[in-house]
CSV table of N, CA, C and O and ligand atoms in Angstrom, one decimal:
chain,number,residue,atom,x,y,z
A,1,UNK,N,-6.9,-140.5,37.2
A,1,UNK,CA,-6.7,-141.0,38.5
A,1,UNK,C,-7.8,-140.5,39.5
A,1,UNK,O,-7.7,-139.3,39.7
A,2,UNK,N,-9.0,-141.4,40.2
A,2,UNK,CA,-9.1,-140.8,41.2
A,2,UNK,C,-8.8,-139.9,42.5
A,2,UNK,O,-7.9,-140.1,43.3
A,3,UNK,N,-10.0,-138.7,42.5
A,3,UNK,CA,-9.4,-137.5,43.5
A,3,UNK,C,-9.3,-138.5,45.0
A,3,UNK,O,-9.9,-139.5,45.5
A,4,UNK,N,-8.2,-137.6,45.1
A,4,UNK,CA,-8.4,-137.9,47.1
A,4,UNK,C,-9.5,-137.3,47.9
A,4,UNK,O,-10.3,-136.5,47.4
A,5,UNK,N,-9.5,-137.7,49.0
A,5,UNK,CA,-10.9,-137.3,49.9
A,5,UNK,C,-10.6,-134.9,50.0
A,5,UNK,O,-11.3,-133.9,50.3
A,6,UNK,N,-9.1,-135.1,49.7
A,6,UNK,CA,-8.5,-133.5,50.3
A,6,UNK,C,-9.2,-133.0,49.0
A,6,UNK,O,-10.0,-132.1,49.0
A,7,UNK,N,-8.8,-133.5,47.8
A,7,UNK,CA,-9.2,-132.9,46.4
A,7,UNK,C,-10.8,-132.5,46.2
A,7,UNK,O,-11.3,-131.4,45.8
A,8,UNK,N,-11.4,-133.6,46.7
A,8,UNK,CA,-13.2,-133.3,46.7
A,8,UNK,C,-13.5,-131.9,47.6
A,8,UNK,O,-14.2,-130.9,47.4
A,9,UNK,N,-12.6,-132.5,48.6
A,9,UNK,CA,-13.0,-131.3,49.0
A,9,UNK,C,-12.3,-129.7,49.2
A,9,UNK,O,-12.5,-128.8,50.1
A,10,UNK,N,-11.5,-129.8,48.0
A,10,UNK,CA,-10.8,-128.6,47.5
A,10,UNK,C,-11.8,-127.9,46.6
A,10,UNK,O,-12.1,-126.7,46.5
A,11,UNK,N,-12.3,-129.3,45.7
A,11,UNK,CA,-13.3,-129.2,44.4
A,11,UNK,C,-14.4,-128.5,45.0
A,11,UNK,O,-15.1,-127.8,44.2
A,12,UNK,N,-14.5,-128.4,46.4
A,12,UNK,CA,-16.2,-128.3,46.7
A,12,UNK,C,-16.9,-129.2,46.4
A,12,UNK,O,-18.1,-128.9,46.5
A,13,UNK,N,-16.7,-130.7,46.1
A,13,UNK,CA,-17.5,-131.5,45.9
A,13,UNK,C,-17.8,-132.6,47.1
A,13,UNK,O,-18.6,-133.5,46.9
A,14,UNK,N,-16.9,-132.5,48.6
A,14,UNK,CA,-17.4,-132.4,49.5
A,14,UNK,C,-17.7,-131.2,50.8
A,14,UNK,O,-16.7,-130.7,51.2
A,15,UNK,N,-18.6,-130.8,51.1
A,15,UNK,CA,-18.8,-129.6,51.7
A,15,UNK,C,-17.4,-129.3,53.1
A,15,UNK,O,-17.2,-130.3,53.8
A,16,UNK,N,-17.1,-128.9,53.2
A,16,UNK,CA,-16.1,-128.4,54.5
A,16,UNK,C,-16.0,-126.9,54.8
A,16,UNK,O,-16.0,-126.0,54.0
A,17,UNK,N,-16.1,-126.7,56.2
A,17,UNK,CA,-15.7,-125.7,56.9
A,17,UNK,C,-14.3,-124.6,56.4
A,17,UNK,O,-13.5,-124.1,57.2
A,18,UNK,N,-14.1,-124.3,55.0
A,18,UNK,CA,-13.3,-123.7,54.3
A,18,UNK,C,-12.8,-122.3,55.5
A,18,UNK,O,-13.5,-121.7,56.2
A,19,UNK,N,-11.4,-122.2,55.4
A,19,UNK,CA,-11.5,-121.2,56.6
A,19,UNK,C,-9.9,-120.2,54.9
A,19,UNK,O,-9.7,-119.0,54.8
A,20,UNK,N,-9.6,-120.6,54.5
A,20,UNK,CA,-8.7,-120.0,53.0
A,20,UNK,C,-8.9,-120.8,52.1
A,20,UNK,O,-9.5,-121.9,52.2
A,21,UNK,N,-8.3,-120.2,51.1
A,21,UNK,CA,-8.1,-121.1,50.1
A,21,UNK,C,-7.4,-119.8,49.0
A,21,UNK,O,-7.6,-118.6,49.0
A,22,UNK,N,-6.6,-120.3,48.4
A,22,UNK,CA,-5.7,-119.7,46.7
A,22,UNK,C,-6.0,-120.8,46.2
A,22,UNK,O,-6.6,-121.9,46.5
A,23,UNK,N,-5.0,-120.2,44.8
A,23,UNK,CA,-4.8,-121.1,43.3
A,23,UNK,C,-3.7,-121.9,43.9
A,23,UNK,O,-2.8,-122.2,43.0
A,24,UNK,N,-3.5,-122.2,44.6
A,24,UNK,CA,-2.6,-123.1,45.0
A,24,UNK,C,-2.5,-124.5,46.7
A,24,UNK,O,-1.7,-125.4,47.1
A,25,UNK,N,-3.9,-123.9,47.2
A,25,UNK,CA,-3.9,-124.6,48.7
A,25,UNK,C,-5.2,-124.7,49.3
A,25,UNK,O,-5.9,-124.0,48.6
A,26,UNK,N,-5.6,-125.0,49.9
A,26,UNK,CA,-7.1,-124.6,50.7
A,26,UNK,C,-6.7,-125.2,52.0
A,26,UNK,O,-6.0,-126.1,52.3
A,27,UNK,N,-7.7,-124.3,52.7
A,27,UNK,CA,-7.2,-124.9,54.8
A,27,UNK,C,-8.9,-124.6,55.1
A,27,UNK,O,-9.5,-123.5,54.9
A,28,UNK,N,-9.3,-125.8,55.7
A,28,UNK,CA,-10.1,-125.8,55.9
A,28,UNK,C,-10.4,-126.5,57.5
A,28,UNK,O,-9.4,-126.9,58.0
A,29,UNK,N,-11.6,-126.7,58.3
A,29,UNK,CA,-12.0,-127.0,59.5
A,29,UNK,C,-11.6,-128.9,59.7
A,29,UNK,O,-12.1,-129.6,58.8
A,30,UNK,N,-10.7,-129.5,60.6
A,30,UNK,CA,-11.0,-130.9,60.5
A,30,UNK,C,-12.4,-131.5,61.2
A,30,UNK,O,-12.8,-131.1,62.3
A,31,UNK,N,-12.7,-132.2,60.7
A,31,UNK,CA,-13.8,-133.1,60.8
A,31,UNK,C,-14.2,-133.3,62.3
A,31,UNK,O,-15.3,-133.1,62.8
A,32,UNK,N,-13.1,-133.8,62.7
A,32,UNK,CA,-12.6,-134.4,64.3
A,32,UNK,C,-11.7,-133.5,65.1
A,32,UNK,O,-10.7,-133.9,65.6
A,33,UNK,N,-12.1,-132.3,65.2
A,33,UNK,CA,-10.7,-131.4,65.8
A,33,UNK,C,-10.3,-131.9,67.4
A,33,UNK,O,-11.0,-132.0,68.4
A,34,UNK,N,-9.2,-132.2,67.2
A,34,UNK,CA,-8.5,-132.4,68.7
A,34,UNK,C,-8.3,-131.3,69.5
A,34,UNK,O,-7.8,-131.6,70.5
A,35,UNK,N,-8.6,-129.8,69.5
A,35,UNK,CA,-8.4,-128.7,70.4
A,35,UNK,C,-9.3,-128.2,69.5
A,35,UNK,O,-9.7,-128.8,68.5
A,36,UNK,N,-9.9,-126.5,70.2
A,36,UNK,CA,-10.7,-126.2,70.0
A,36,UNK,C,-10.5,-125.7,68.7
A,36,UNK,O,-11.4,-125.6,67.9
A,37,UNK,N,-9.0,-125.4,68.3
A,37,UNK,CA,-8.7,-124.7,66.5
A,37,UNK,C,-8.0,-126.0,66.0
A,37,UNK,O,-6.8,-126.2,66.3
A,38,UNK,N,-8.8,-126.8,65.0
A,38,UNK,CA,-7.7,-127.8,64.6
A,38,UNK,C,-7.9,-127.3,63.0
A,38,UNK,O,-9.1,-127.4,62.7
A,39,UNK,N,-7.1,-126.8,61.9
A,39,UNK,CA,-7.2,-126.7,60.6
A,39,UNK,C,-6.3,-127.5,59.5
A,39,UNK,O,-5.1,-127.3,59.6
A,40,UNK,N,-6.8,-128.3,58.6
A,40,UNK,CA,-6.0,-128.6,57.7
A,40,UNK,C,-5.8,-127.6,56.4
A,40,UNK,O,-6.6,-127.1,55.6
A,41,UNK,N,-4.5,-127.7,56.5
A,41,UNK,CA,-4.2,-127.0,54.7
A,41,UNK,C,-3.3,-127.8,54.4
A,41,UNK,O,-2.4,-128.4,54.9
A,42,UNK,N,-3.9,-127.8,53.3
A,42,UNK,CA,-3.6,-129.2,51.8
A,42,UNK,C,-3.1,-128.1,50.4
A,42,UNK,O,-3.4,-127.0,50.3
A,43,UNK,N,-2.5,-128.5,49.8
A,43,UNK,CA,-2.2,-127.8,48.5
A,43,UNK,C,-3.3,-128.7,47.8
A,43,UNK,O,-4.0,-129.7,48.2
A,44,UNK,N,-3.3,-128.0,46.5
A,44,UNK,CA,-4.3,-128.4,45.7
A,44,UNK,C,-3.9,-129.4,45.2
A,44,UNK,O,-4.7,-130.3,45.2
A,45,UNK,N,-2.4,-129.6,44.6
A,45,UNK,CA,-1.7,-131.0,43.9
A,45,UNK,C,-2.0,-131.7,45.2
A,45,UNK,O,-2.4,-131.4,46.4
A,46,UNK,N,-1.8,-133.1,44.5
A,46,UNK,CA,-2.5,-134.4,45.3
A,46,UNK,C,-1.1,-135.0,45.7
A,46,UNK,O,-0.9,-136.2,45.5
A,47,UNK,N,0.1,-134.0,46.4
A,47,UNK,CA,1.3,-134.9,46.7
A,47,UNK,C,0.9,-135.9,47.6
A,47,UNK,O,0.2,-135.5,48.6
A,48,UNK,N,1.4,-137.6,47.4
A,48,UNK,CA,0.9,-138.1,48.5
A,48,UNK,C,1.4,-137.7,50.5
A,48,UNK,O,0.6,-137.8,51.4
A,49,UNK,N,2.5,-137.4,50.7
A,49,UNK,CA,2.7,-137.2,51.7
A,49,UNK,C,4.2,-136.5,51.5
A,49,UNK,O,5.0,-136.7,50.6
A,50,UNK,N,4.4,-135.6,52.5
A,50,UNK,CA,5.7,-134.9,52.3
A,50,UNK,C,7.1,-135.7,51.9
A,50,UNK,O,7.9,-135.1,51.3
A,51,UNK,N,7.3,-136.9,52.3
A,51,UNK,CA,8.4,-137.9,51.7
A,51,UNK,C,7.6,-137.7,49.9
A,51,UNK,O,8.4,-138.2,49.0
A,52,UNK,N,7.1,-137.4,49.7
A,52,UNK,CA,7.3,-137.6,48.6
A,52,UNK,C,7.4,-136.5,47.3
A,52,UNK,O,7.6,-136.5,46.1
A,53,UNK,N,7.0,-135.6,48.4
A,53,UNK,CA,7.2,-134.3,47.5
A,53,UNK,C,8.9,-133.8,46.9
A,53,UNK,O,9.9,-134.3,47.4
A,54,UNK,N,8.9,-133.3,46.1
A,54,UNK,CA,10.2,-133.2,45.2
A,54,UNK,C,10.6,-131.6,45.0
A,54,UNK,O,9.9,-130.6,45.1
A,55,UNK,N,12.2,-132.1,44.6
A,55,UNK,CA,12.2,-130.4,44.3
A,55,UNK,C,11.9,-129.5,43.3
A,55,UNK,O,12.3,-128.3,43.2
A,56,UNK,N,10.8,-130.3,42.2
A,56,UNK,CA,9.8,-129.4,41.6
A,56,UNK,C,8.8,-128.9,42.7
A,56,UNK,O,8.0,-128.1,42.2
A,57,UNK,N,8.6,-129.1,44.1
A,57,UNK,CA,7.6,-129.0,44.7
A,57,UNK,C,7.8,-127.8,45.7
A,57,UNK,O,6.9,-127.3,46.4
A,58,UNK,N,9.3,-127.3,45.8
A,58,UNK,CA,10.0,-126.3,46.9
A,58,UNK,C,9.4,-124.8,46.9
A,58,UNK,O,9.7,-123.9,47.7
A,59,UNK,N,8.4,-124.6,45.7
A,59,UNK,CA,7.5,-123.1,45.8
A,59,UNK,C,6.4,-123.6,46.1
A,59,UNK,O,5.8,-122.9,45.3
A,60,UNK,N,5.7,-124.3,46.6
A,60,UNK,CA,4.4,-124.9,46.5
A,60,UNK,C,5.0,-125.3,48.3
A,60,UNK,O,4.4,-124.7,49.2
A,61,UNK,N,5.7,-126.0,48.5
A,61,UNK,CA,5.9,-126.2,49.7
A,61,UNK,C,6.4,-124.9,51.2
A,61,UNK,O,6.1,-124.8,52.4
A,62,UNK,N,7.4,-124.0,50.2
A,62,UNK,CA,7.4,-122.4,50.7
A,62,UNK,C,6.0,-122.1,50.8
A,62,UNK,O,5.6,-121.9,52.0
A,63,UNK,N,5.2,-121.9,49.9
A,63,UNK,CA,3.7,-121.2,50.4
A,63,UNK,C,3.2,-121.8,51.3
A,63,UNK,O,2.9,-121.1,52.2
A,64,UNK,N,3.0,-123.2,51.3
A,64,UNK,CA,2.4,-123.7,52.7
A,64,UNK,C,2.7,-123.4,53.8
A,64,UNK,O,1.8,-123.2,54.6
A,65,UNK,N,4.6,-123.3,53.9
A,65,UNK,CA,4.6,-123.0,55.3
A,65,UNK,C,4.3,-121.6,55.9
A,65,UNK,O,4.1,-121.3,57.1
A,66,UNK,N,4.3,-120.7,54.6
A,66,UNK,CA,4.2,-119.2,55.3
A,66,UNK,C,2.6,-118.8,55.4
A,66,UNK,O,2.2,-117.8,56.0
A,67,UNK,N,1.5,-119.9,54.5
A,67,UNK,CA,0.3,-119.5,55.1
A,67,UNK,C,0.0,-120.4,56.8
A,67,UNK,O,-1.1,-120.3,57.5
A,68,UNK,N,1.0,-121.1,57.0
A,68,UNK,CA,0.6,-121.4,57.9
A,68,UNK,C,0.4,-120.4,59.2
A,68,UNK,O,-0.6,-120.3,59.9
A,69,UNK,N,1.5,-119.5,59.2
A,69,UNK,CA,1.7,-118.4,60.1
A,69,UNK,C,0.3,-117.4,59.7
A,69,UNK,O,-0.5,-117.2,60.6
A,70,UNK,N,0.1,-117.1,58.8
A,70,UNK,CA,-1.7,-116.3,58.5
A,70,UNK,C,-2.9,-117.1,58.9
A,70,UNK,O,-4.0,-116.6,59.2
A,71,UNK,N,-2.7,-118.5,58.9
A,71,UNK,CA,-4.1,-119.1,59.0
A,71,UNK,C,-3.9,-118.9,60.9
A,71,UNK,O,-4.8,-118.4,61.6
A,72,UNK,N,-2.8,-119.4,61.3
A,72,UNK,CA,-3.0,-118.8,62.8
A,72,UNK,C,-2.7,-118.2,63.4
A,72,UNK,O,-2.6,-118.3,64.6
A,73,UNK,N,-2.5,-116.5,62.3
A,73,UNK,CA,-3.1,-115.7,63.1
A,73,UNK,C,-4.3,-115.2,63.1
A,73,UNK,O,-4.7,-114.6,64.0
A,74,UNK,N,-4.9,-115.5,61.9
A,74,UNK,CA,-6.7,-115.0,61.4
A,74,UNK,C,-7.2,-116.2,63.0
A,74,UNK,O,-7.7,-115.5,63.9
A,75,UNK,N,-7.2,-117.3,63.2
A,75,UNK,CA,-7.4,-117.8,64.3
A,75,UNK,C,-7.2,-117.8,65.1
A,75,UNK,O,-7.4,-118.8,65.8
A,76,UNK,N,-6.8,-117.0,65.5
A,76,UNK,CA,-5.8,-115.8,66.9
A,76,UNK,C,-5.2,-117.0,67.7
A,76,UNK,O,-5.6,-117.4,68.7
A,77,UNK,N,-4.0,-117.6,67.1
A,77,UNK,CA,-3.1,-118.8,68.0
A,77,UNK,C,-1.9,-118.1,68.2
A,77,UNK,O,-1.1,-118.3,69.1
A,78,UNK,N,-1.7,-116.8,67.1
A,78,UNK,CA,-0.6,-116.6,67.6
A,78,UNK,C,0.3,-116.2,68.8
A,78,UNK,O,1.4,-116.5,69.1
A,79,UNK,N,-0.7,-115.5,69.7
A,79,UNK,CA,-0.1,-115.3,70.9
A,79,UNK,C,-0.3,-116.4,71.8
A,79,UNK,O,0.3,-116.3,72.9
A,80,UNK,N,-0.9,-117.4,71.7
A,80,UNK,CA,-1.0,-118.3,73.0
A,80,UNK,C,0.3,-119.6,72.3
A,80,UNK,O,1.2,-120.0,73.1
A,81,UNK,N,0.1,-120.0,70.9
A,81,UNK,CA,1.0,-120.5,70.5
A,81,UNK,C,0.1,-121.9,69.8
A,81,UNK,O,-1.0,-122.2,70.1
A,82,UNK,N,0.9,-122.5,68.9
A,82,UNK,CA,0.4,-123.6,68.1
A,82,UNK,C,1.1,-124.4,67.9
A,82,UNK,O,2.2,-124.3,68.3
A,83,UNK,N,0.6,-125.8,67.2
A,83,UNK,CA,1.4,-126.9,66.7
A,83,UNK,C,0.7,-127.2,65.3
A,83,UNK,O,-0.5,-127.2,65.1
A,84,UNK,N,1.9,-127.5,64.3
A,84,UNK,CA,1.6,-127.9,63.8
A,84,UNK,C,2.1,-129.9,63.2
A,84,UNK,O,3.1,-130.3,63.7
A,85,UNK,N,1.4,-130.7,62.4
A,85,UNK,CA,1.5,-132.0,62.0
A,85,UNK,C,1.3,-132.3,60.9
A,85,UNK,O,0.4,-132.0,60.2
A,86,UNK,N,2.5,-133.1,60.5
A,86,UNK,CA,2.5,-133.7,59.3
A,86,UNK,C,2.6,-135.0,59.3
A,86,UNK,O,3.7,-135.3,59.3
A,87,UNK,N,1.7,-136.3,59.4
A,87,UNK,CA,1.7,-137.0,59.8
A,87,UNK,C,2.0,-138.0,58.3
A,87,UNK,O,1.3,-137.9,57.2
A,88,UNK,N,3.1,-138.8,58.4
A,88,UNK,CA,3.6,-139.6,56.9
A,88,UNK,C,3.5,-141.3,57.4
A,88,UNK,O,4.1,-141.8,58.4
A,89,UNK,N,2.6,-142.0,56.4
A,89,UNK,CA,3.2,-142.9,56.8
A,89,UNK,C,1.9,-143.7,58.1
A,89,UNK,O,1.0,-143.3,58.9
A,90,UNK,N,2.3,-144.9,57.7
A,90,UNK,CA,1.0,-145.9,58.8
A,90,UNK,C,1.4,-145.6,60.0
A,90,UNK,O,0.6,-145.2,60.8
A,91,UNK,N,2.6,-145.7,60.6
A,91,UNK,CA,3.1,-145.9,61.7
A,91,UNK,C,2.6,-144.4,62.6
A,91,UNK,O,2.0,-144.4,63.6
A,92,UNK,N,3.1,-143.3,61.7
A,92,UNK,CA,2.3,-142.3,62.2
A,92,UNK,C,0.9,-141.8,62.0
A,92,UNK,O,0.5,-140.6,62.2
A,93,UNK,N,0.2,-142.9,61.6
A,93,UNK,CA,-1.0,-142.2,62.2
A,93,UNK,C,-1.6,-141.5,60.6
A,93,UNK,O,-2.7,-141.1,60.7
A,94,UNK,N,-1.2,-141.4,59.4
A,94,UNK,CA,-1.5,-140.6,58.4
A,94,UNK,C,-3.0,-141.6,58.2
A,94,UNK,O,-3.1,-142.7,58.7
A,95,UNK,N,-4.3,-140.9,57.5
A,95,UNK,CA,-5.1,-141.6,57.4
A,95,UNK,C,-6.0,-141.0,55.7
A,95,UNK,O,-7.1,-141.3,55.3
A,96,UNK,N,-5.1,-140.1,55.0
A,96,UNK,CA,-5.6,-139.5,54.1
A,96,UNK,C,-4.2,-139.3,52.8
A,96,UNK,O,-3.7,-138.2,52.3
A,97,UNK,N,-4.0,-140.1,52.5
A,97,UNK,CA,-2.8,-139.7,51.7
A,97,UNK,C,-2.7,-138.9,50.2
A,97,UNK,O,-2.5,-139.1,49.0
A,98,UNK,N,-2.8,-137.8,51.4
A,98,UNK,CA,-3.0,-136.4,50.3
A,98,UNK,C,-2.2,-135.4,51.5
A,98,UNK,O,-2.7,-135.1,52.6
A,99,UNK,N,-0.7,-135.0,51.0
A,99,UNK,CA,-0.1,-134.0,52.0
A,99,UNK,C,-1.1,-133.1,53.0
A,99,UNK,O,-1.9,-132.4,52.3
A,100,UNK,N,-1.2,-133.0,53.8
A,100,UNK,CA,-1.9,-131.5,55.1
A,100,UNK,C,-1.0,-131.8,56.2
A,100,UNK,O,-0.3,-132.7,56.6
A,101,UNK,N,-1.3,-130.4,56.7
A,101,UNK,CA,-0.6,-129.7,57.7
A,101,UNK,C,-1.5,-129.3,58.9
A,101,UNK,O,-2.0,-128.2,58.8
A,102,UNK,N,-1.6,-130.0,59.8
A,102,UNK,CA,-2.7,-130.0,60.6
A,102,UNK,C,-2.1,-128.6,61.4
A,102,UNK,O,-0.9,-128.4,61.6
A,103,UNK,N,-2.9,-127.7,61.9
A,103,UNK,CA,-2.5,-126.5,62.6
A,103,UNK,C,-3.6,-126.6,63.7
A,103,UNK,O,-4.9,-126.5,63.6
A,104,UNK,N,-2.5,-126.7,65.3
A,104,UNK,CA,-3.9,-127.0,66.3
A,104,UNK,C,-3.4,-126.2,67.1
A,104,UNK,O,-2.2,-126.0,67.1
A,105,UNK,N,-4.5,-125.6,68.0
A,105,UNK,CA,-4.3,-125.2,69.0
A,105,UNK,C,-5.8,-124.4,69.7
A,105,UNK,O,-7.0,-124.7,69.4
A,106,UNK,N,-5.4,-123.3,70.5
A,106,UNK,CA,-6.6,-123.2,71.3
A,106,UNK,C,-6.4,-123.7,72.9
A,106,UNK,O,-6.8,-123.1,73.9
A,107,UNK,N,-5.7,-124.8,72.9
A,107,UNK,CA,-5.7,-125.1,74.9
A,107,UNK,C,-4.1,-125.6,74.7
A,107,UNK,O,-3.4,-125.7,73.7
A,108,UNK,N,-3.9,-126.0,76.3
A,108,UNK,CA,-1.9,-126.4,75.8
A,108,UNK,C,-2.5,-127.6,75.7
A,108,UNK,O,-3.5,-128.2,76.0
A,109,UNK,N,-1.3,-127.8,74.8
A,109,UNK,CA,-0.8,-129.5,74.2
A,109,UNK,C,-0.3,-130.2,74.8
A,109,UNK,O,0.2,-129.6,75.8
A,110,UNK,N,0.0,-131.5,74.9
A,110,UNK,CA,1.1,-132.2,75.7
A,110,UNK,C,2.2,-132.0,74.5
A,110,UNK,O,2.0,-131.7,73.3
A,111,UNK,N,3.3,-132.4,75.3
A,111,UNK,CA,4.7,-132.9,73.9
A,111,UNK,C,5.5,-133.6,75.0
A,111,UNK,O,5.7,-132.9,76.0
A,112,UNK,N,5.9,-134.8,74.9
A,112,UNK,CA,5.4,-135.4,73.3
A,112,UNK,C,4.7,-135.8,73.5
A,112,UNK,O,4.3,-136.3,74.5
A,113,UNK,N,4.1,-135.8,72.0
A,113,UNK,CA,2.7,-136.6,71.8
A,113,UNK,C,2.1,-138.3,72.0
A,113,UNK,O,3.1,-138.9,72.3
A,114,UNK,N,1.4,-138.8,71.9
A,114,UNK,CA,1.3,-140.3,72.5
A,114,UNK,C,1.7,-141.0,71.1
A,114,UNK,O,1.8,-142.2,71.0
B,201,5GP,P1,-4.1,-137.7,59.2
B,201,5GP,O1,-4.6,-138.7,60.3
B,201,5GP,O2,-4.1,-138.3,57.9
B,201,5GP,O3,-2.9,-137.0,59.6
B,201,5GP,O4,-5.2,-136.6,59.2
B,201,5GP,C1,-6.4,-136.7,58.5
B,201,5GP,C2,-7.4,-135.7,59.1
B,201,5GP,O5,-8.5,-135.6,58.3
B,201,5GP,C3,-8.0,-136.3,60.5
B,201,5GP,O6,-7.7,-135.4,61.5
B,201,5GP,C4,-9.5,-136.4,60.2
B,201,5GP,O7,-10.3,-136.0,61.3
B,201,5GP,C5,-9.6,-135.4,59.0
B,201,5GP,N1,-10.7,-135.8,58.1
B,201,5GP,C6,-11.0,-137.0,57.6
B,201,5GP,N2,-12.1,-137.0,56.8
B,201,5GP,C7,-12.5,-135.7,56.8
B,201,5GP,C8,-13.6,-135.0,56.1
B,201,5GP,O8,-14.4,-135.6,55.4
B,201,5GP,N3,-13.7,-133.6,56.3
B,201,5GP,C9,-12.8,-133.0,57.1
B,201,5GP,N4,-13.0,-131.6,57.3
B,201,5GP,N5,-11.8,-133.6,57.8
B,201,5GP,C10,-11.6,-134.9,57.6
């Protein structure tokens, strides 16, 4: 099966702003950041989007969410505060269908979002 765009660039075979990575995830810089800290972390499996992850997927999905809390605080969000997104789906906006967890922050947010 062809890699997704998140996989190449898990592989290193597209260059990215890698900010972690384990045997299980990599979070790296978005392309287009909407605030001054915008980071995606992707697991390395190619789930297409969280609807479709399973509960073979509930340790792989626990790690995600608990590095989310380390990746912002190595990005010092924790004290001013963060958001994070999971965008599923055309309606919302997904444009990569390979699960990430967009972690933004850096200035306030609006909510809700447009
Ligand atoms: P989605 O819209 O699917 O929730 O988010 C996909 C995100 O991937 C977008 O915020 C977009 O800017 C980012 N993105 C797309 N292509 C690349 C790329 O080649 N490198 C990086 N670092 N980010 C990308």
């Amino acid at each position: 099966m062809q890699k997704t765009l998140f996989q190449k660039i898990a592989d290193k075979e597209i260059p990215a702003a890698i900010v972690y990575e384990d045997e299980l995830c990599v979070a790296f810089r978005d392309i287009a950041p909407a605030a001054p800290v915008h980071v995606l972390l992707v697991p390395r499996k190619p789930i297409p989007d969280i609807a479709a992850a399973t509960a073979e997927d509930a340790a792989l999905l626990a790690h995600l969410m608990l590095k989310v809390g380390d990746i912002a605080r190595a990005e010092g969000l924790a004290e001013g505060g963060f958001r994070t997104v999971m965008n599923t789906g055309e309606q919302a906006g997904q444009t990569v269908p390979h699960l990430h967890i967009h972690i933004i922050g850096g200035r306030s947010l609006q909510w809700p979002p447009g």
